[in-house]
PDB file of C-alpha atoms in Angstrom:
ATOM      1  CA  THR A 139       2.974  13.783 -33.443  1.00  0.00           C
ATOM      2  CA  GLY A 140       2.029  17.513 -33.428  1.00  0.00           C
ATOM      3  CA  ARG A 141      -0.440  18.558 -30.216  1.00  0.00           C
ATOM      4  CA  GLY A 142      -3.302  20.145 -33.030  1.00  0.00           C
ATOM      5  CA  SER A 143      -5.327  22.989 -32.709  1.00  0.00           C
ATOM      6  CA  TRP A 144      -8.338  23.234 -29.862  1.00  0.00           C
ATOM      7  CA  ALA A 145     -10.689  22.661 -32.485  1.00  0.00           C
ATOM      8  CA  GLU A 146      -9.182  19.423 -33.734  1.00  0.00           C
ATOM      9  CA  ARG A 147      -9.151  17.941 -30.340  1.00  0.00           C
ATOM     10  CA  GLY A 148     -12.310  19.103 -29.404  1.00  0.00           C
ATOM     11  CA  HIS A 149     -13.501  17.445 -32.453  1.00  0.00           C
ATOM     12  CA  VAL A 150     -11.671  14.475 -31.618  1.00  0.00           C
ATOM     13  CA  ILE A 151     -13.156  14.454 -28.180  1.00  0.00           C
ATOM     14  CA  MET A 152     -16.844  15.046 -29.481  1.00  0.00           C
ATOM     15  CA  GLU A 153     -16.104  12.210 -31.933  1.00  0.00           C
ATOM     16  CA  ARG A 154     -15.223   9.573 -29.105  1.00  0.00           C
ATOM     17  CA  ILE A 155     -18.329  10.522 -27.245  1.00  0.00           C
ATOM     18  CA  ASP A 156     -20.893  10.207 -29.999  1.00  0.00           C
ATOM     19  CA  ASN A 157     -19.382   6.912 -30.710  1.00  0.00           C
ATOM     20  CA  GLU A 158     -20.078   6.130 -26.812  1.00  0.00           C
ATOM     21  CA  LEU A 159     -23.787   7.425 -27.228  1.00  0.00           C
ATOM     22  CA  ALA A 160     -23.923   5.042 -30.490  1.00  0.00           C
ATOM     23  CA  HIS A 161     -22.877   2.398 -29.156  1.00  0.00           C
ATOM     24  CA  GLY A 162     -24.706   2.328 -26.182  1.00  0.00           C
ATOM     25  CA  ARG A 163     -27.734   2.736 -28.230  1.00  0.00           C
ATOM     26  CA  LYS A 164     -26.927  -0.537 -29.683  1.00  0.00           C
ATOM     27  CA  ILE A 165     -26.087  -2.761 -27.047  1.00  0.00           C
ATOM     28  CA  SER A 166     -28.667  -1.548 -24.826  1.00  0.00           C
ATOM     29  CA  LYS A 167     -30.923  -4.593 -24.958  1.00  0.00           C
ATOM     30  CA  ASN A 168     -28.490  -7.189 -25.063  1.00  0.00           C
ATOM     31  CA  ALA A 169     -25.432  -5.278 -23.002  1.00  0.00           C
ATOM     32  CA  GLU A 170     -24.970  -7.683 -20.400  1.00  0.00           C
ATOM     33  CA  PHE A 171     -24.216 -10.876 -23.246  1.00  0.00           C
ATOM     34  CA  TYR A 172     -21.494  -8.253 -24.634  1.00  0.00           C
ATOM     35  CA  TRP A 173     -20.009  -7.711 -21.556  1.00  0.00           C
ATOM     36  CA  GLY A 174     -19.871 -11.438 -20.198  1.00  0.00           C
ATOM     37  CA  TRP A 175     -22.155 -11.151 -17.166  1.00  0.00           C
ATOM     38  CA  SER A 176     -25.113 -13.354 -18.337  1.00  0.00           C
ATOM     39  CA  GLY A 177     -24.313 -16.956 -17.371  1.00  0.00           C
ATOM     40  CA  THR A 178     -23.446 -18.809 -14.583  1.00  0.00           C
ATOM     41  CA  ALA A 179     -19.780 -18.190 -15.237  1.00  0.00           C
ATOM     42  CA  GLY A 180     -20.850 -14.342 -15.989  1.00  0.00           C
ATOM     43  CA  GLN A 181     -22.354 -14.421 -12.589  1.00  0.00           C
ATOM     44  CA  LEU A 182     -19.506 -15.875 -11.027  1.00  0.00           C
ATOM     45  CA  ARG A 183     -17.033 -12.936 -12.432  1.00  0.00           C
ATOM     46  CA  ALA A 184     -19.560 -10.267 -11.641  1.00  0.00           C
ATOM     47  CA  GLU A 185     -19.971 -11.604  -7.822  1.00  0.00           C
ATOM     48  CA  ARG A 186     -16.749 -12.004  -7.289  1.00  0.00           C
ATOM     49  CA  ARG A 187     -15.244  -8.697  -8.822  1.00  0.00           C
ATOM     50  CA  ALA A 188     -18.381  -7.058  -6.362  1.00  0.00           C
ATOM     51  CA  ARG A 189     -16.646  -7.922  -2.953  1.00  0.00           C
ATOM     52  CA  MET A 190     -13.386  -7.122  -4.451  1.00  0.00           C
ATOM     53  CA  TYR A 191     -15.144  -3.428  -4.839  1.00  0.00           C
ATOM     54  CA  MET A 192     -16.445  -3.663  -1.405  1.00  0.00           C
ATOM     55  CA  SER A 193     -13.276  -4.807   0.733  1.00  0.00           C
ATOM     56  CA  THR A 194     -10.985  -2.724  -1.095  1.00  0.00           C
ATOM     57  CA  GLY A 195     -13.007   0.579  -1.373  1.00  0.00           C
ATOM     58  CA  ALA A 196     -13.924  -0.168   2.443  1.00  0.00           C
ATOM     59  CA  LEU A 197     -17.392  -0.034   1.560  1.00  0.00           C
ATOM     60  CA  GLY A 198     -20.407  -0.208   4.140  1.00  0.00           C
ATOM     61  CA  PRO A 199     -23.317   1.668   6.127  1.00  0.00           C
ATOM     62  CA  HIS A 200     -22.861   5.556   6.176  1.00  0.00           C
ATOM     63  CA  LYS A 201     -19.966   5.516   2.926  1.00  0.00           C
ATOM     64  CA  LYS A 202     -20.755   7.352   0.218  1.00  0.00           C
ATOM     65  CA  ALA A 203     -19.539   5.679  -3.259  1.00  0.00           C
ATOM     66  CA  LEU A 204     -19.677   7.030  -6.991  1.00  0.00           C
ATOM     67  CA  GLU A 205     -19.707   4.190  -9.677  1.00  0.00           C
ATOM     68  CA  ILE A 206     -18.571   5.276 -13.203  1.00  0.00           C
ATOM     69  CA  GLY A 207     -20.073   3.697 -16.052  1.00  0.00           C
ATOM     70  CA  CYS A 208     -22.796   1.908 -14.325  1.00  0.00           C
ATOM     71  CA  GLY A 209     -24.032   0.643 -17.534  1.00  0.00           C
ATOM     72  CA  THR A 210     -27.115  -1.661 -16.643  1.00  0.00           C
ATOM     73  CA  GLY A 211     -26.602  -2.009 -13.025  1.00  0.00           C
ATOM     74  CA  ILE A 212     -25.272  -5.133 -12.491  1.00  0.00           C
ATOM     75  CA  PHE A 213     -22.613  -4.009  -9.921  1.00  0.00           C
ATOM     76  CA  THR A 214     -24.817  -1.357  -8.540  1.00  0.00           C
ATOM     77  CA  ALA A 215     -27.009  -3.706  -7.184  1.00  0.00           C
ATOM     78  CA  LEU A 216     -24.745  -6.001  -5.632  1.00  0.00           C
ATOM     79  CA  ILE A 217     -22.755  -3.304  -4.227  1.00  0.00           C
ATOM     80  CA  ALA A 218     -25.909  -1.790  -2.867  1.00  0.00           C
ATOM     81  CA  ARG A 219     -26.354  -4.970  -0.598  1.00  0.00           C
ATOM     82  CA  CYS A 220     -23.752  -3.223   1.606  1.00  0.00           C
ATOM     83  CA  GLY A 221     -25.124  -0.335   2.676  1.00  0.00           C
ATOM     84  CA  ALA A 222     -23.655   2.008   1.243  1.00  0.00           C
ATOM     85  CA  ASP A 223     -24.872   5.340  -0.334  1.00  0.00           C
ATOM     86  CA  ILE A 224     -24.246   5.248  -4.246  1.00  0.00           C
ATOM     87  CA  THR A 225     -24.064   7.360  -7.124  1.00  0.00           C
ATOM     88  CA  ALA A 226     -24.194   5.948 -10.343  1.00  0.00           C
ATOM     89  CA  VAL A 227     -23.686   7.917 -13.330  1.00  0.00           C
ATOM     90  CA  GLU A 228     -23.600   6.820 -17.125  1.00  0.00           C
ATOM     91  CA  LEU A 229     -23.344   8.494 -20.288  1.00  0.00           C
ATOM     92  CA  SER A 230     -25.980   6.550 -22.168  1.00  0.00           C
ATOM     93  CA  PRO A 231     -29.375   7.663 -21.329  1.00  0.00           C
ATOM     94  CA  GLU A 232     -30.596   4.051 -22.645  1.00  0.00           C
ATOM     95  CA  LEU A 233     -28.342   2.461 -20.216  1.00  0.00           C
ATOM     96  CA  VAL A 234     -29.260   4.225 -17.333  1.00  0.00           C
ATOM     97  CA  GLU A 235     -33.051   3.672 -18.544  1.00  0.00           C
ATOM     98  CA  ARG A 236     -32.154  -0.015 -17.667  1.00  0.00           C
ATOM     99  CA  ALA A 237     -30.633   0.121 -15.017  1.00  0.00           C
ATOM    100  CA  ARG A 238     -33.196   2.326 -12.848  1.00  0.00           C
ATOM    101  CA  ALA A 239     -35.702  -0.321 -14.051  1.00  0.00           C
ATOM    102  CA  GLN A 240     -33.956  -3.332 -13.441  1.00  0.00           C
ATOM    103  CA  ASN A 241     -31.367  -2.828 -10.283  1.00  0.00           C
ATOM    104  CA  PRO A 242     -33.697  -0.305  -8.354  1.00  0.00           C
ATOM    105  CA  ALA A 243     -32.582   0.351  -4.784  1.00  0.00           C
ATOM    106  CA  PRO A 244     -33.435   2.793  -1.891  1.00  0.00           C
ATOM    107  CA  ASN A 245     -29.721   3.659  -1.322  1.00  0.00           C
ATOM    108  CA  VAL A 246     -28.942   4.250  -5.231  1.00  0.00           C
ATOM    109  CA  LYS A 247     -29.364   7.358  -7.481  1.00  0.00           C
ATOM    110  CA  TYR A 248     -28.483   7.247 -11.445  1.00  0.00           C
ATOM    111  CA  ARG A 249     -27.588   9.907 -13.217  1.00  0.00           C
ATOM    112  CA  VAL A 250     -26.832  10.371 -17.174  1.00  0.00           C
ATOM    113  CA  MET A 251     -23.190  12.218 -16.561  1.00  0.00           C
ATOM    114  CA  ASN A 252     -20.392  12.956 -18.812  1.00  0.00           C
ATOM    115  CA  VAL A 253     -17.604  11.729 -16.447  1.00  0.00           C
ATOM    116  CA  GLU A 254     -15.293  14.439 -17.842  1.00  0.00           C
ATOM    117  CA  GLU A 255     -17.559  17.245 -16.445  1.00  0.00           C
ATOM    118  CA  LEU A 256     -18.994  15.735 -12.915  1.00  0.00           C
ATOM    119  CA  ASP A 257     -21.244  17.874 -11.647  1.00  0.00           C
ATOM    120  CA  PHE A 258     -20.537  17.226  -7.621  1.00  0.00           C
ATOM    121  CA  PRO A 259     -18.564  19.351  -5.471  1.00  0.00           C
ATOM    122  CA  GLU A 260     -15.273  18.496  -4.596  1.00  0.00           C
ATOM    123  CA  ASN A 261     -14.634  16.118  -1.797  1.00  0.00           C
ATOM    124  CA  SER A 262     -18.094  13.906  -2.395  1.00  0.00           C
ATOM    125  CA  PHE A 263     -16.914  10.437  -2.082  1.00  0.00           C
ATOM    126  CA  ASP A 264     -15.463   7.795  -0.208  1.00  0.00           C
ATOM    127  CA  CYS A 265     -14.968   5.653  -3.252  1.00  0.00           C
ATOM    128  CA  VAL A 266     -14.840   5.939  -6.597  1.00  0.00           C
ATOM    129  CA  TYR A 267     -15.001   2.346  -8.475  1.00  0.00           C
ATOM    130  CA  GLY A 268     -15.797   1.151 -11.458  1.00  0.00           C
ATOM    131  CA  SER A 269     -15.990  -1.879 -13.887  1.00  0.00           C
ATOM    132  CA  SER A 270     -14.352  -2.307 -17.557  1.00  0.00           C
ATOM    133  CA  VAL A 271     -14.791   2.008 -17.781  1.00  0.00           C
ATOM    134  CA  LEU A 272     -11.190   3.509 -17.612  1.00  0.00           C
ATOM    135  CA  HIS A 273     -10.489   2.100 -21.014  1.00  0.00           C
ATOM    136  CA  HIS A 274     -13.472   4.072 -22.546  1.00  0.00           C
ATOM    137  CA  LEU A 275     -12.096   7.698 -21.417  1.00  0.00           C
ATOM    138  CA  ASN A 276     -10.302  10.421 -22.279  1.00  0.00           C
ATOM    139  CA  LEU A 277      -8.266   9.920 -19.036  1.00  0.00           C
ATOM    140  CA  PRO A 278      -6.332  13.336 -19.514  1.00  0.00           C
ATOM    141  CA  LYS A 279      -9.805  15.013 -18.665  1.00  0.00           C
ATOM    142  CA  ALA A 280     -11.467  11.872 -16.716  1.00  0.00           C
ATOM    143  CA  LEU A 281      -8.901  10.886 -14.248  1.00  0.00           C
ATOM    144  CA  PRO A 282      -8.707  15.275 -12.407  1.00  0.00           C
ATOM    145  CA  GLU A 283     -12.549  14.984 -12.003  1.00  0.00           C
ATOM    146  CA  MET A 284     -12.664  11.725 -10.789  1.00  0.00           C
ATOM    147  CA  LEU A 285      -9.806  12.470  -8.043  1.00  0.00           C
ATOM    148  CA  ARG A 286     -11.535  16.300  -7.668  1.00  0.00           C
ATOM    149  CA  VAL A 287     -14.453  14.324  -6.324  1.00  0.00           C
ATOM    150  CA  LEU A 288     -12.684  11.683  -4.126  1.00  0.00           C
ATOM    151  CA  LYS A 289     -12.107  12.560  -0.924  1.00  0.00           C
ATOM    152  CA  PRO A 290      -8.648  12.834   0.967  1.00  0.00           C
ATOM    153  CA  GLY A 291      -7.757   9.204   1.850  1.00  0.00           C
ATOM    154  CA  GLY A 292     -10.592   7.400  -0.207  1.00  0.00           C
ATOM    155  CA  SER A 293     -10.438   4.742  -2.661  1.00  0.00           C
ATOM    156  CA  PHE A 294     -10.506   4.215  -6.131  1.00  0.00           C
ATOM    157  CA  VAL A 295     -10.750   1.038  -7.336  1.00  0.00           C
ATOM    158  CA  PHE A 296     -11.333  -0.118 -11.180  1.00  0.00           C
ATOM    159  CA  THR A 297     -10.959  -3.525 -12.963  1.00  0.00           C
ATOM    160  CA  GLU A 298      -9.593  -3.286 -16.382  1.00  0.00           C
ATOM    161  CA  PRO A 299      -8.891  -5.492 -19.574  1.00  0.00           C
ATOM    162  CA  ASN A 300      -5.569  -6.439 -19.848  1.00  0.00           C
ATOM    163  CA  MET A 301      -3.546  -5.556 -22.980  1.00  0.00           C
ATOM    164  CA  LEU A 302      -1.543  -9.312 -22.605  1.00  0.00           C
ATOM    165  CA  ASN A 303      -4.413 -11.048 -22.352  1.00  0.00           C
ATOM    166  CA  PRO A 304      -3.960 -12.825 -25.700  1.00  0.00           C
ATOM    167  CA  GLN A 305      -7.641 -12.712 -26.904  1.00  0.00           C
ATOM    168  CA  ILE A 306      -7.743  -8.840 -25.668  1.00  0.00           C
ATOM    169  CA  MET A 307      -4.610  -8.120 -27.484  1.00  0.00           C
ATOM    170  CA  LEU A 308      -6.404  -9.145 -30.701  1.00  0.00           C
ATOM    171  CA  GLN A 309      -9.848  -7.750 -29.579  1.00  0.00           C
ATOM    172  CA  LYS A 310      -8.645  -4.116 -29.111  1.00  0.00           C
ATOM    173  CA  ASN A 311      -6.700  -4.195 -32.377  1.00  0.00           C
ATOM    174  CA  ILE A 312      -8.174  -5.869 -35.217  1.00  0.00           C
ATOM    175  CA  PRO A 313     -11.145  -3.420 -36.047  1.00  0.00           C
ATOM    176  CA  ALA A 314     -13.238  -6.455 -37.634  1.00  0.00           C
ATOM    177  CA  LEU A 315     -12.925  -8.253 -34.148  1.00  0.00           C
ATOM    178  CA  LYS A 316     -13.481  -5.482 -32.301  1.00  0.00           C
ATOM    179  CA  ALA A 317     -16.651  -5.011 -33.846  1.00  0.00           C
ATOM    180  CA  PHE A 318     -17.974  -8.625 -33.905  1.00  0.00           C
ATOM    181  CA  MET A 319     -16.999  -8.476 -30.132  1.00  0.00           C
ATOM    182  CA  GLY A 320     -19.367  -5.569 -29.347  1.00  0.00           C
ATOM    183  CA  ASP A 321     -16.830  -3.144 -28.832  1.00  0.00           C
ATOM    184  CA  SER A 322     -17.086   0.441 -29.026  1.00  0.00           C
ATOM    185  CA  PRO A 323     -14.463   2.346 -32.204  1.00  0.00           C
ATOM    186  CA  ASP A 324     -12.446   3.804 -29.590  1.00  0.00           C
ATOM    187  CA  GLU A 325     -11.998   1.764 -26.724  1.00  0.00           C
ATOM    188  CA  THR A 326      -8.931  -0.169 -25.592  1.00  0.00           C
ATOM    189  CA  ALA A 327      -6.986  -1.916 -22.719  1.00  0.00           C
ATOM    190  CA  PHE A 328      -4.276  -1.523 -20.823  1.00  0.00           C
ATOM    191  CA  PHE A 329      -0.669  -3.087 -19.712  1.00  0.00           C
ATOM    192  CA  ARG A 330      -0.486  -3.132 -15.500  1.00  0.00           C
ATOM    193  CA  TRP A 331       2.114  -0.666 -15.468  1.00  0.00           C
ATOM    194  CA  GLN A 332       1.084   1.813 -18.126  1.00  0.00           C
ATOM    195  CA  ILE A 333      -2.410   2.169 -15.910  1.00  0.00           C
ATOM    196  CA  LYS A 334      -0.208   2.544 -13.241  1.00  0.00           C
ATOM    197  CA  GLY A 335       1.719   5.168 -14.154  1.00  0.00           C
ATOM    198  CA  THR A 336      -1.109   7.396 -15.971  1.00  0.00           C
ATOM    199  CA  LEU A 337      -2.827   7.443 -12.456  1.00  0.00           C
ATOM    200  CA  LEU A 338       0.133   8.590 -10.536  1.00  0.00           C
ATOM    201  CA  ASP A 339       0.948  11.498 -13.164  1.00  0.00           C
ATOM    202  CA  ALA A 340      -2.406  12.270 -12.698  1.00  0.00           C
ATOM    203  CA  GLY A 341      -2.281  12.612  -8.944  1.00  0.00           C
ATOM    204  CA  PHE A 342      -2.986   9.868  -7.372  1.00  0.00           C
ATOM    205  CA  SER A 343      -0.995   7.910  -4.782  1.00  0.00           C
ATOM    206  CA  GLY A 344      -0.495   4.783  -3.053  1.00  0.00           C
ATOM    207  CA  VAL A 345      -1.533   2.877  -6.246  1.00  0.00           C
ATOM    208  CA  LYS A 346      -1.299  -0.502  -6.614  1.00  0.00           C
ATOM    209  CA  THR A 347      -2.062  -2.331 -10.075  1.00  0.00           C
ATOM    210  CA  GLU A 348      -2.213  -6.526  -9.979  1.00  0.00           C
ATOM    211  CA  PRO A 349      -3.897  -9.418 -12.924  1.00  0.00           C
ATOM    212  CA  PHE A 350      -7.345 -10.144 -11.468  1.00  0.00           C
ATOM    213  CA  ASP A 351      -9.790 -13.192 -12.685  1.00  0.00           C
ATOM    214  CA  PHE A 352      -8.859 -15.704 -15.416  1.00  0.00           C
ATOM    215  CA  LEU A 353     -12.871 -16.920 -15.854  1.00  0.00           C
ATOM    216  CA  HIS A 354     -13.783 -16.365 -19.149  1.00  0.00           C
ATOM    217  CA  PRO A 355     -17.578 -15.993 -19.641  1.00  0.00           C
ATOM    218  CA  TRP A 356     -18.236 -18.215 -22.186  1.00  0.00           C
ATOM    219  CA  VAL A 357     -17.395 -21.428 -19.796  1.00  0.00           C
ATOM    220  CA  PRO A 358     -20.263 -23.652 -19.755  1.00  0.00           C
ATOM    221  CA  GLY A 359     -22.458 -23.442 -16.634  1.00  0.00           C
ATOM    222  CA  ALA A 360     -21.358 -26.723 -15.286  1.00  0.00           C
ATOM    223  CA  LEU A 361     -17.926 -26.132 -15.654  1.00  0.00           C
ATOM    224  CA  ALA A 362     -18.144 -22.812 -14.439  1.00  0.00           C
ATOM    225  CA  PRO A 363     -16.898 -23.400 -10.727  1.00  0.00           C
ATOM    226  CA  ALA A 364     -14.228 -25.530 -11.388  1.00  0.00           C
ATOM    227  CA  ALA A 365     -12.665 -23.590 -13.931  1.00  0.00           C
ATOM    228  CA  ASP A 366     -13.189 -20.548 -11.297  1.00  0.00           C
ATOM    229  CA  LYS A 367     -11.120 -22.486  -9.021  1.00  0.00           C
ATOM    230  CA  LEU A 368      -8.347 -23.322 -11.567  1.00  0.00           C
ATOM    231  CA  GLY A 369      -8.352 -19.564 -12.519  1.00  0.00           C
ATOM    232  CA  ALA A 370      -7.435 -18.652  -8.399  1.00  0.00           C
ATOM    233  CA  LEU A 371      -4.802 -21.003  -9.272  1.00  0.00           C
ATOM    234  CA  LEU A 372      -3.377 -19.449 -11.823  1.00  0.00           C
ATOM    235  CA  GLU A 373      -3.536 -15.867 -10.369  1.00  0.00           C
ATOM    236  CA  ARG A 374      -0.770 -16.645  -8.310  1.00  0.00           C
ATOM    237  CA  LEU A 375       1.706 -18.071 -10.878  1.00  0.00           C
ATOM    238  CA  PRO A 376       4.620 -15.877 -11.610  1.00  0.00           C
ATOM    239  CA  LEU A 377       5.022 -14.665 -15.265  1.00  0.00           C
ATOM    240  CA  LEU A 378       1.228 -16.726 -16.458  1.00  0.00           C
ATOM    241  CA  ARG A 379      -0.297 -14.364 -13.811  1.00  0.00           C
ATOM    242  CA  GLU A 380       0.202 -11.393 -15.986  1.00  0.00           C
TER     243      GLU A 380
END
């Protein structure tokens, strides 16, 4: 419960960063599998999520976007199709190397960078977005940096794991299961109201959070389209959607 010394807090922050770097090296050759983007269901999930980022973030030609935690560039490549100028940052050099090789595009720049110390001027981007990355970060340091580089009236669009999802609740709180599923040691998940409050406290305004995506990445390919339609229905049902 104590605040601890600056040295102790610095040690915790550095340990988290070291853990994330080690995790990136560990999964870099098979990251899409661990993240659930491989296979038919995974690809359907990625396409839908990319469309949501583009529509909610009002992305298109002449817009400047910052992707946080681009990983191997899955969403970078999908969103680059809209014509926006994208700067994609990632802490892990191994993942950035794969992103550059697999998903090159003339309107994309990849950078190895710590989100807690973004190397961009204030008001640089129309949109800051990312997939399943906020739950890896030290939010008290990262959120002010992302807000700093976002233009006034810009969009901040992220999708994150939901702690009310039974699988996620077990996966994020049982160390052995966490390791088996390929999670990093420090990552967690959010309750919807929790992350909304965190964003408001950090200075964001007009914050809206809502449940999104019931389609599980392990659904067999032949069943994925039907499961996707069922998921869209479940997202509209009170209580269950949470």
